[in-house]
Amino acid sequence: MSFKRTKEDFVCAHCGTEVQGSGYTNHCPKCLYSKHVDKDPGDRLEECGGLMAPIRIEGSATEPRIIHKCEKCGIERPVKASADDDQDAILACAQRAAS
């Protein structure tokens, strides 16, 4: 299935931040949490609905990826970090994973 771009605004279920979606936004730029709503990117077909916690950062400094783990079902998924993401939150995630 191909990616389906849909602009969606949402309130972060973890920290309550109001997020304006761009059609590519899939996590909160403040706390980096997401929701497990897609089977394939953009399809909104996943029934789990659990919170996806940012557990580590992978990739390079210029192209970091946030690795999320669903707190409900345990699946892990990578997602590209966004230029809008809080750099302190990315650093904190990387430091937690290194400990």
C-alpha atoms as an extended CHARMM CRD file, in Angstrom:
* protein
*
        99  EXT
         1         1  MET       CA              0.0000000000        0.0000000000        0.0000000000  PROA      1               0.0000000000
         2         2  SER       CA              1.3170000000        3.4830000000       -0.7710000000  PROA      2               0.0000000000
         3         3  PHE       CA              1.5070000000        6.3650000000        1.6850000000  PROA      3               0.0000000000
         4         4  LYS       CA             -1.6510000000        8.4220000000        2.0320000000  PROA      4               0.0000000000
         5         5  ARG       CA             -0.9800000000       12.0220000000        3.0650000000  PROA      5               0.0000000000
         6         6  THR       CA             -3.7120000000       13.4560000000        5.2800000000  PROA      6               0.0000000000
         7         7  LYS       CA             -3.3670000000       16.7330000000        7.1920000000  PROA      7               0.0000000000
         8         8  GLU       CA             -4.5380000000       16.0960000000       10.7440000000  PROA      8               0.0000000000
         9         9  ASP       CA             -4.2410000000       18.3030000000       13.8110000000  PROA      9               0.0000000000
        10        10  PHE       CA             -4.2310000000       16.4900000000       17.1530000000  PROA      10              0.0000000000
        11        11  VAL       CA             -3.7380000000       16.8670000000       20.8730000000  PROA      11              0.0000000000
        12        12  CYS       CA             -0.8600000000       14.7630000000       22.1620000000  PROA      12              0.0000000000
        13        13  ALA       CA             -2.2270000000       11.9680000000       24.3520000000  PROA      13              0.0000000000
        14        14  HSD       CA              0.9740000000       12.0250000000       26.4150000000  PROA      14              0.0000000000
        15        15  CYS       CA              1.6930000000       15.7020000000       27.1620000000  PROA      15              0.0000000000
        16        16  GLY       CA             -1.4150000000       17.5490000000       25.9130000000  PROA      16              0.0000000000
        17        17  THR       CA              0.3710000000       19.7090000000       23.3330000000  PROA      17              0.0000000000
        18        18  GLU       CA             -1.8480000000       20.8980000000       20.4790000000  PROA      18              0.0000000000
        19        19  VAL       CA             -0.0820000000       19.8240000000       17.2830000000  PROA      19              0.0000000000
        20        20  GLN       CA             -0.7790000000       21.1900000000       13.8100000000  PROA      20              0.0000000000
        21        21  GLY       CA             -0.2410000000       18.3970000000       11.3210000000  PROA      21              0.0000000000
        22        22  SER       CA              1.4380000000       18.8590000000        7.9510000000  PROA      22              0.0000000000
        23        23  GLY       CA              0.2850000000       15.6150000000        6.3880000000  PROA      23              0.0000000000
        24        24  TYR       CA              3.5800000000       14.0420000000        7.4020000000  PROA      24              0.0000000000
        25        25  THR       CA              3.3270000000       14.7270000000       11.1490000000  PROA      25              0.0000000000
        26        26  ASN       CA              3.0370000000       11.5100000000       13.1190000000  PROA      26              0.0000000000
        27        27  HSD       CA              4.3870000000       12.4250000000       16.5380000000  PROA      27              0.0000000000
        28        28  CYS       CA              4.3610000000       15.2690000000       19.0410000000  PROA      28              0.0000000000
        29        29  PRO       CA              7.2760000000       17.6550000000       18.4350000000  PROA      29              0.0000000000
        30        30  LYS       CA              7.4280000000       18.5030000000       22.1680000000  PROA      30              0.0000000000
        31        31  CYS       CA              7.6060000000       15.0470000000       23.8370000000  PROA      31              0.0000000000
        32        32  LEU       CA              8.1300000000       12.8630000000       20.7100000000  PROA      32              0.0000000000
        33        33  TYR       CA              5.2830000000       10.4660000000       21.6140000000  PROA      33              0.0000000000
        34        34  SER       CA              3.0240000000        9.0650000000       18.9140000000  PROA      34              0.0000000000
        35        35  LYS       CA             -0.0110000000        6.7630000000       18.7040000000  PROA      35              0.0000000000
        36        36  HSD       CA             -0.1260000000        3.3040000000       17.1430000000  PROA      36              0.0000000000
        37        37  VAL       CA             -2.7820000000        4.0080000000       14.5130000000  PROA      37              0.0000000000
        38        38  ASP       CA             -1.2040000000        2.8450000000       11.2240000000  PROA      38              0.0000000000
        39        39  LYS       CA             -0.4760000000       -0.5940000000        9.8120000000  PROA      39              0.0000000000
        40        40  ASP       CA              1.2100000000        1.1260000000        6.8610000000  PROA      40              0.0000000000
        41        41  PRO       CA              2.1590000000        4.8260000000        7.0040000000  PROA      41              0.0000000000
        42        42  GLY       CA             -0.9380000000        7.0160000000        6.7480000000  PROA      42              0.0000000000
        43        43  ASP       CA             -3.5610000000        4.2650000000        6.4740000000  PROA      43              0.0000000000
        44        44  ARG       CA             -5.0980000000        4.6310000000       10.0040000000  PROA      44              0.0000000000
        45        45  LEU       CA             -6.0210000000        0.9130000000        9.9190000000  PROA      45              0.0000000000
        46        46  GLU       CA             -4.3070000000       -0.2250000000       13.1280000000  PROA      46              0.0000000000
        47        47  GLU       CA             -6.7810000000       -1.0580000000       15.8830000000  PROA      47              0.0000000000
        48        48  CYS       CA             -4.2160000000       -1.0870000000       18.7390000000  PROA      48              0.0000000000
        49        49  GLY       CA             -4.2660000000        2.6620000000       19.4320000000  PROA      49              0.0000000000
        50        50  GLY       CA             -1.5610000000        2.4170000000       22.1130000000  PROA      50              0.0000000000
        51        51  LEU       CA              0.8750000000        5.1900000000       22.9380000000  PROA      51              0.0000000000
        52        52  MET       CA              4.1690000000        4.9180000000       21.0800000000  PROA      52              0.0000000000
        53        53  ALA       CA              6.9680000000        5.9340000000       23.4560000000  PROA      53              0.0000000000
        54        54  PRO       CA             10.2330000000        7.3280000000       22.0440000000  PROA      54              0.0000000000
        55        55  ILE       CA             12.7930000000        4.7970000000       23.2920000000  PROA      55              0.0000000000
        56        56  ARG       CA             15.9740000000        5.6590000000       21.3790000000  PROA      56              0.0000000000
        57        57  ILE       CA             17.4650000000        7.6920000000       18.5410000000  PROA      57              0.0000000000
        58        58  GLU       CA             19.2060000000        6.0340000000       15.5890000000  PROA      58              0.0000000000
        59        59  GLY       CA             20.8300000000        7.2920000000       12.4140000000  PROA      59              0.0000000000
        60        60  SER       CA             23.1120000000       10.2540000000       11.9480000000  PROA      60              0.0000000000
        61        61  ALA       CA             23.1030000000       13.7350000000       13.4340000000  PROA      61              0.0000000000
        62        62  THR       CA             21.8030000000       15.0650000000       10.1070000000  PROA      62              0.0000000000
        63        63  GLU       CA             19.1410000000       12.3440000000        9.6410000000  PROA      63              0.0000000000
        64        64  PRO       CA             18.0580000000       11.0850000000       13.0600000000  PROA      64              0.0000000000
        65        65  ARG       CA             15.2630000000        8.5420000000       13.4120000000  PROA      65              0.0000000000
        66        66  ILE       CA             13.1320000000        8.1990000000       16.5150000000  PROA      66              0.0000000000
        67        67  ILE       CA             12.4360000000        4.5940000000       17.4660000000  PROA      67              0.0000000000
        68        68  HSD       CA              8.9980000000        4.2820000000       19.0340000000  PROA      68              0.0000000000
        69        69  LYS       CA              7.7600000000        1.3060000000       21.0680000000  PROA      69              0.0000000000
        70        70  CYS       CA              4.0530000000        0.7470000000       21.5850000000  PROA      70              0.0000000000
        71        71  GLU       CA              3.2240000000        0.6690000000       25.2880000000  PROA      71              0.0000000000
        72        72  LYS       CA              0.2380000000       -1.5870000000       24.5510000000  PROA      72              0.0000000000
        73        73  CYS       CA              1.4250000000       -4.2390000000       22.0640000000  PROA      73              0.0000000000
        74        74  GLY       CA              5.2270000000       -3.7680000000       22.1150000000  PROA      74              0.0000000000
        75        75  ILE       CA              5.8150000000       -3.2240000000       18.3820000000  PROA      75              0.0000000000
        76        76  GLU       CA              8.7650000000       -0.9630000000       17.5100000000  PROA      76              0.0000000000
        77        77  ARG       CA              8.7470000000        1.4250000000       14.5560000000  PROA      77              0.0000000000
        78        78  PRO       CA             11.2260000000        4.0220000000       13.2740000000  PROA      78              0.0000000000
        79        79  VAL       CA             10.1730000000        7.4750000000       12.1360000000  PROA      79              0.0000000000
        80        80  LYS       CA             12.2060000000       10.3680000000       10.7710000000  PROA      80              0.0000000000
        81        81  ALA       CA             12.7610000000       13.1750000000       13.2310000000  PROA      81              0.0000000000
        82        82  SER       CA             11.3200000000       16.4950000000       12.1230000000  PROA      82              0.0000000000
        83        83  ALA       CA             13.0080000000       19.8860000000       12.0170000000  PROA      83              0.0000000000
        84        84  ASP       CA             10.1960000000       21.0180000000       14.3530000000  PROA      84              0.0000000000
        85        85  ASP       CA             11.0780000000       18.4450000000       17.0230000000  PROA      85              0.0000000000
        86        86  ASP       CA             12.3240000000       19.7210000000       20.3660000000  PROA      86              0.0000000000
        87        87  GLN       CA             16.0850000000       19.1460000000       20.2540000000  PROA      87              0.0000000000
        88        88  ASP       CA             16.2330000000       18.8240000000       24.0520000000  PROA      88              0.0000000000
        89        89  ALA       CA             13.6590000000       15.9970000000       23.8630000000  PROA      89              0.0000000000
        90        90  ILE       CA             15.7390000000       14.2270000000       21.1890000000  PROA      90              0.0000000000
        91        91  LEU       CA             18.8830000000       14.5990000000       23.2770000000  PROA      91              0.0000000000
        92        92  ALA       CA             17.0840000000       13.3580000000       26.4160000000  PROA      92              0.0000000000
        93        93  CYS       CA             15.8000000000       10.3030000000       24.5190000000  PROA      93              0.0000000000
        94        94  ALA       CA             19.2920000000        9.5150000000       23.2580000000  PROA      94              0.0000000000
        95        95  GLN       CA             20.7440000000        9.9040000000       26.7620000000  PROA      95              0.0000000000
        96        96  ARG       CA             18.0700000000        7.6570000000       28.3540000000  PROA      96              0.0000000000
        97        97  ALA       CA             18.8200000000        4.9420000000       25.8030000000  PROA      97              0.0000000000
        98        98  ALA       CA             22.5640000000        5.2050000000       26.4470000000  PROA      98              0.0000000000
        99        99  SER       CA             22.1530000000        4.7470000000       30.2120000000  PROA      99              0.0000000000
